[in-house]
XYZ file of C-alpha atoms in Angstrom:
335
model
C 123.239 123.919 218.586
C 122.606 127.383 217.091
C 125.424 129.860 216.549
C 125.481 133.204 218.314
C 125.162 136.538 216.562
C 128.905 137.261 216.848
C 129.828 134.027 215.083
C 127.357 134.734 212.271
C 128.743 138.224 211.664
C 132.307 136.932 211.674
C 131.530 134.248 209.083
C 129.795 136.707 206.753
C 132.683 139.176 206.893
C 135.386 136.613 206.040
C 136.410 136.966 202.320
C 136.209 133.653 200.420
C 139.635 134.161 198.792
C 141.324 134.852 202.117
C 139.598 131.839 203.670
C 140.791 129.617 200.800
C 144.323 130.987 201.070
C 144.456 130.222 204.795
C 143.554 126.592 204.256
C 146.668 124.462 203.683
C 146.866 122.532 200.406
C 144.296 124.672 198.557
C 145.016 127.314 195.858
C 142.824 130.064 194.552
C 141.707 129.490 190.928
C 142.986 132.223 188.577
C 140.876 133.171 185.571
C 142.324 133.268 182.053
C 141.740 135.920 179.443
C 140.699 135.100 175.894
C 144.235 135.821 174.689
C 145.674 133.339 177.196
C 143.150 130.682 176.184
C 143.910 131.219 172.477
C 147.672 131.056 173.092
C 147.309 127.792 175.058
C 145.300 126.284 172.203
C 147.774 127.485 169.587
C 150.756 126.059 171.494
C 149.140 122.618 171.486
C 148.783 122.681 167.681
C 152.230 121.484 166.630
C 151.444 121.754 162.911
C 150.455 125.424 163.243
C 153.574 126.165 165.301
C 155.724 124.500 162.632
C 154.068 126.670 159.982
C 154.654 129.778 162.095
C 158.342 128.877 162.506
C 158.754 128.538 158.729
C 157.008 131.881 158.190
C 159.256 133.619 160.725
C 162.329 132.005 159.152
C 161.340 133.262 155.686
C 160.741 136.778 157.003
C 164.159 136.833 158.698
C 165.825 135.518 155.532
C 164.132 138.212 153.414
C 165.206 140.969 155.804
C 168.805 139.725 155.988
C 169.073 138.969 152.251
C 172.035 141.310 151.522
C 173.997 139.975 154.498
C 173.299 136.321 153.668
C 174.407 136.789 150.076
C 177.679 138.357 151.199
C 178.311 135.416 153.528
C 177.241 132.351 151.515
C 176.112 133.587 148.105
C 177.071 135.617 145.064
C 175.684 138.830 143.556
C 172.340 138.186 141.882
C 173.420 139.513 138.461
C 176.928 138.057 138.416
C 177.457 135.592 135.554
C 179.550 132.469 136.124
C 180.229 131.059 132.699
C 182.861 128.681 134.103
C 180.061 126.731 135.792
C 178.323 126.035 132.484
C 178.866 123.412 129.803
C 179.865 125.714 126.959
C 181.828 123.080 125.056
C 178.700 121.323 123.785
C 176.773 124.564 123.355
C 173.934 123.563 125.693
C 174.809 126.079 128.404
C 173.609 123.698 131.140
C 175.226 123.698 134.599
C 178.194 121.443 135.132
C 177.921 118.781 137.789
C 174.967 117.006 139.313
C 171.564 118.479 140.319
C 171.951 121.715 138.411
C 175.454 122.497 139.655
C 174.721 122.312 143.400
C 177.928 122.581 145.438
C 179.276 124.215 148.606
C 179.939 127.410 146.670
C 176.524 127.353 144.961
C 174.070 125.950 147.474
C 171.153 125.683 145.030
C 173.098 125.490 141.786
C 173.321 127.971 138.940
C 171.000 129.072 136.154
C 171.361 127.595 132.672
C 172.792 129.934 130.011
C 173.730 132.646 132.537
C 175.360 130.854 135.477
C 173.757 133.173 138.044
C 173.522 131.915 141.621
C 170.050 130.457 142.229
C 170.418 130.709 146.020
C 170.923 134.477 145.874
C 168.025 134.943 143.478
C 165.704 132.813 145.615
C 166.492 134.955 148.675
C 165.944 138.233 146.837
C 162.800 136.748 145.324
C 161.569 136.044 148.866
C 162.153 139.690 149.746
C 160.065 140.832 146.780
C 157.297 138.249 147.135
C 156.796 138.688 150.882
C 156.774 142.472 150.544
C 154.011 142.285 147.936
C 152.064 139.653 149.890
C 152.148 141.405 153.281
C 151.530 144.957 152.097
C 148.741 143.978 149.705
C 147.140 141.979 152.544
C 147.364 145.102 154.719
C 145.661 147.183 152.012
C 142.912 144.567 151.580
C 142.378 144.288 155.340
C 142.231 148.045 155.861
C 139.773 148.681 153.025
C 137.688 145.592 153.782
C 137.401 146.455 157.475
C 136.554 150.092 156.754
C 133.857 149.425 154.163
C 132.554 146.296 155.883
C 132.063 148.168 159.167
C 130.328 151.036 157.392
C 128.006 148.742 155.447
C 127.066 146.567 158.408
C 126.648 149.332 160.981
C 124.998 152.074 158.924
C 122.806 149.832 156.771
C 120.270 151.367 154.392
C 121.522 152.888 151.156
C 125.135 152.819 152.375
C 124.944 149.046 152.773
C 123.306 148.688 149.359
C 125.943 150.762 147.548
C 128.925 149.077 149.225
C 127.432 145.606 148.712
C 126.912 146.245 144.985
C 130.504 147.505 144.669
C 131.758 144.342 146.371
C 129.660 142.169 144.057
C 131.055 144.004 141.022
C 134.682 143.607 142.135
C 134.197 139.945 143.022
C 132.842 139.285 139.520
C 135.517 141.383 137.796
C 138.316 139.409 136.047
C 141.130 140.484 138.354
C 143.932 138.651 136.569
C 143.046 140.007 133.133
C 142.769 143.547 134.458
C 146.124 143.239 136.230
C 147.777 141.967 133.041
C 146.322 144.806 130.973
C 147.223 147.477 133.546
C 150.746 146.264 134.203
C 151.422 145.991 130.481
C 150.768 149.673 129.792
C 152.300 151.238 132.920
C 155.897 152.518 132.732
C 158.620 150.445 134.341
C 159.754 153.312 136.603
C 157.915 156.161 138.334
C 158.019 158.209 141.565
C 161.828 158.072 141.351
C 161.872 154.361 142.192
C 163.722 151.692 140.275
C 161.931 149.267 138.010
C 161.823 146.622 140.757
C 160.151 148.672 143.485
C 157.988 150.586 141.029
C 156.437 147.310 139.897
C 156.198 146.111 143.517
C 154.188 149.244 144.344
C 151.819 148.626 141.427
C 151.343 144.974 142.407
C 150.533 145.972 145.981
C 147.894 148.409 144.766
C 146.286 146.036 142.260
C 146.252 142.917 144.453
C 145.246 144.845 147.572
C 142.419 146.698 145.845
C 140.856 143.600 144.322
C 141.256 141.615 147.553
C 139.286 143.823 149.960
C 135.742 142.677 148.982
C 136.434 139.190 150.386
C 137.212 140.439 153.876
C 134.625 143.210 153.467
C 131.861 140.623 153.199
C 133.064 138.823 156.323
C 133.284 142.047 158.352
C 129.874 143.201 157.102
C 128.207 139.946 158.116
C 129.808 139.952 161.562
C 128.900 143.619 162.080
C 125.253 142.964 161.187
C 125.172 140.316 163.900
C 127.072 142.261 166.554
C 125.193 145.548 166.212
C 122.064 143.902 167.657
C 123.854 142.489 170.717
C 123.157 143.625 174.264
C 126.471 145.411 174.842
C 125.850 147.624 171.791
C 122.339 148.458 173.004
C 123.771 149.246 176.433
C 126.310 151.634 174.891
C 123.567 153.381 172.935
C 121.414 153.733 176.045
C 124.341 155.351 177.876
C 124.654 157.948 175.108
C 127.695 156.540 173.268
C 128.219 157.983 169.802
C 128.578 155.941 166.637
C 132.371 156.385 166.552
C 132.805 154.944 170.026
C 130.487 152.029 169.285
C 132.364 151.248 166.081
C 135.924 151.453 167.396
C 135.497 150.582 171.078
C 132.705 148.014 170.976
C 132.476 146.409 167.519
C 136.048 146.495 166.208
C 137.638 144.639 169.185
C 135.102 141.844 168.714
C 136.010 141.667 165.013
C 139.752 141.434 165.635
C 139.845 137.616 165.658
C 138.149 136.984 162.270
C 140.079 139.876 160.699
C 143.398 138.488 161.925
C 142.584 134.963 160.772
C 141.479 136.068 157.304
C 144.566 138.249 156.909
C 146.849 135.263 157.538
C 144.863 133.229 155.006
C 144.880 135.900 152.275
C 148.688 136.261 152.331
C 149.342 132.905 150.575
C 146.744 133.841 147.951
C 148.668 137.066 147.315
C 151.903 135.091 147.000
C 150.358 132.894 144.303
C 148.904 135.919 142.504
C 152.272 137.682 142.395
C 153.980 134.490 141.214
C 151.347 134.021 138.502
C 151.758 137.583 137.220
C 155.553 137.256 137.209
C 155.239 133.895 135.435
C 153.135 135.562 132.729
C 155.773 138.281 132.304
C 153.859 141.266 133.751
C 155.031 141.022 137.355
C 158.545 141.843 138.538
C 160.534 142.794 135.405
C 163.717 140.942 134.457
C 166.524 140.760 135.419
C 165.131 141.367 138.930
C 164.639 138.011 140.673
C 161.177 136.667 141.473
C 159.919 133.155 142.105
C 157.312 133.307 139.355
C 159.819 134.716 136.884
C 162.264 131.901 137.670
C 159.524 129.351 136.999
C 158.791 131.048 133.690
C 162.459 130.904 132.668
C 162.682 127.258 133.767
C 160.047 126.141 131.254
C 162.758 126.192 128.564
C 165.076 123.854 130.494
C 162.849 121.647 132.636
C 163.706 118.490 130.671
C 167.467 118.988 130.631
C 167.775 120.724 134.031
C 164.682 119.916 136.179
C 166.258 121.346 139.348
C 165.922 124.851 137.917
C 162.120 124.390 138.028
C 161.915 122.230 141.165
C 163.712 124.706 143.448
C 161.523 127.826 142.962
C 158.399 125.646 142.701
C 159.231 123.951 146.011
C 159.894 127.297 147.691
C 156.486 128.621 146.600
C 154.789 125.398 147.747
C 156.447 125.385 151.183
C 155.763 129.082 151.749
C 152.075 128.865 150.834
C 151.638 125.660 152.848
C 153.261 127.218 155.932
C 150.981 130.258 155.820
C 147.897 128.076 155.346
C 148.812 125.767 158.237
C 149.457 128.698 160.535
C 146.219 130.392 159.467
C 144.181 127.242 160.083
C 145.722 126.808 163.519
C 145.116 130.435 164.392
C 141.479 130.122 163.312
C 140.980 127.077 165.557
C 142.707 128.790 168.487
C 140.557 131.926 168.238
C 137.266 130.041 167.789
C 135.306 130.558 171.036
C 133.209 127.444 170.366
C 136.204 125.131 170.063
C 137.245 123.001 172.992
């Protein structure tokens, strides 16, 4: 039997969503944004979440360093000679495991008796500050020059690409050692600690931008030929709008992932420079500087080397695990 004209008009005018909502036992399917999909993937990666929790814990500890030391630690430059074996002249900590006790959670330093727990926390404050801010400098410069090279092309691309090749081939560590050796300990009215932190941020951040610049350039070269960019050009969009409203949002995922992966590299670079004696100047605490001091006592007091070495290892591992999980979560081709 054929339907009448009234029934046909009524069926065409009925919205599918309303029709599905009226049927009992059926629910309308809600779409998910890319952010929601990435967050669902990241939540399922327990290893990445564990790394993120460790990173957040370290950041909180670095921020609350003065308060934590008042509660469970001792001033970083306070000597505790009574905790050392001065009778034999070795100056090693009394007790087991480098003098670890309830009053000194990670023991004390040989020869000085300073609280290792307090110095580890203040070292975290210094190291994370250098790592995060130098990563920000590298990301900003790399994104800026990578976008310009990939979008403008021509002689601009050639000049920026040759600069990146030069910096990638330049011996960064040797230059940093030479520069930090001749610079004064204090400038701009800052103390020796934060003056050297500022220099480390500039040196590490400047030499780190070509890595992310190459990634951004390659992605920009691919995206600038896509249909949505051609559509924006045909509608009369200017270069600034195309760069910051069309290209940059599509580059946010690789930029974010690479930033999380460059932070542990910056941590190791700062520790290496401090280990070589051109990083954070003594007596300011730093993880690399503590490792350097521990080389004199690692046979008699191995805990003095194990503790800062383990902290560096755990921190770098946590950042790498979180970065790998974030990369997998933001990969549009991953299932």
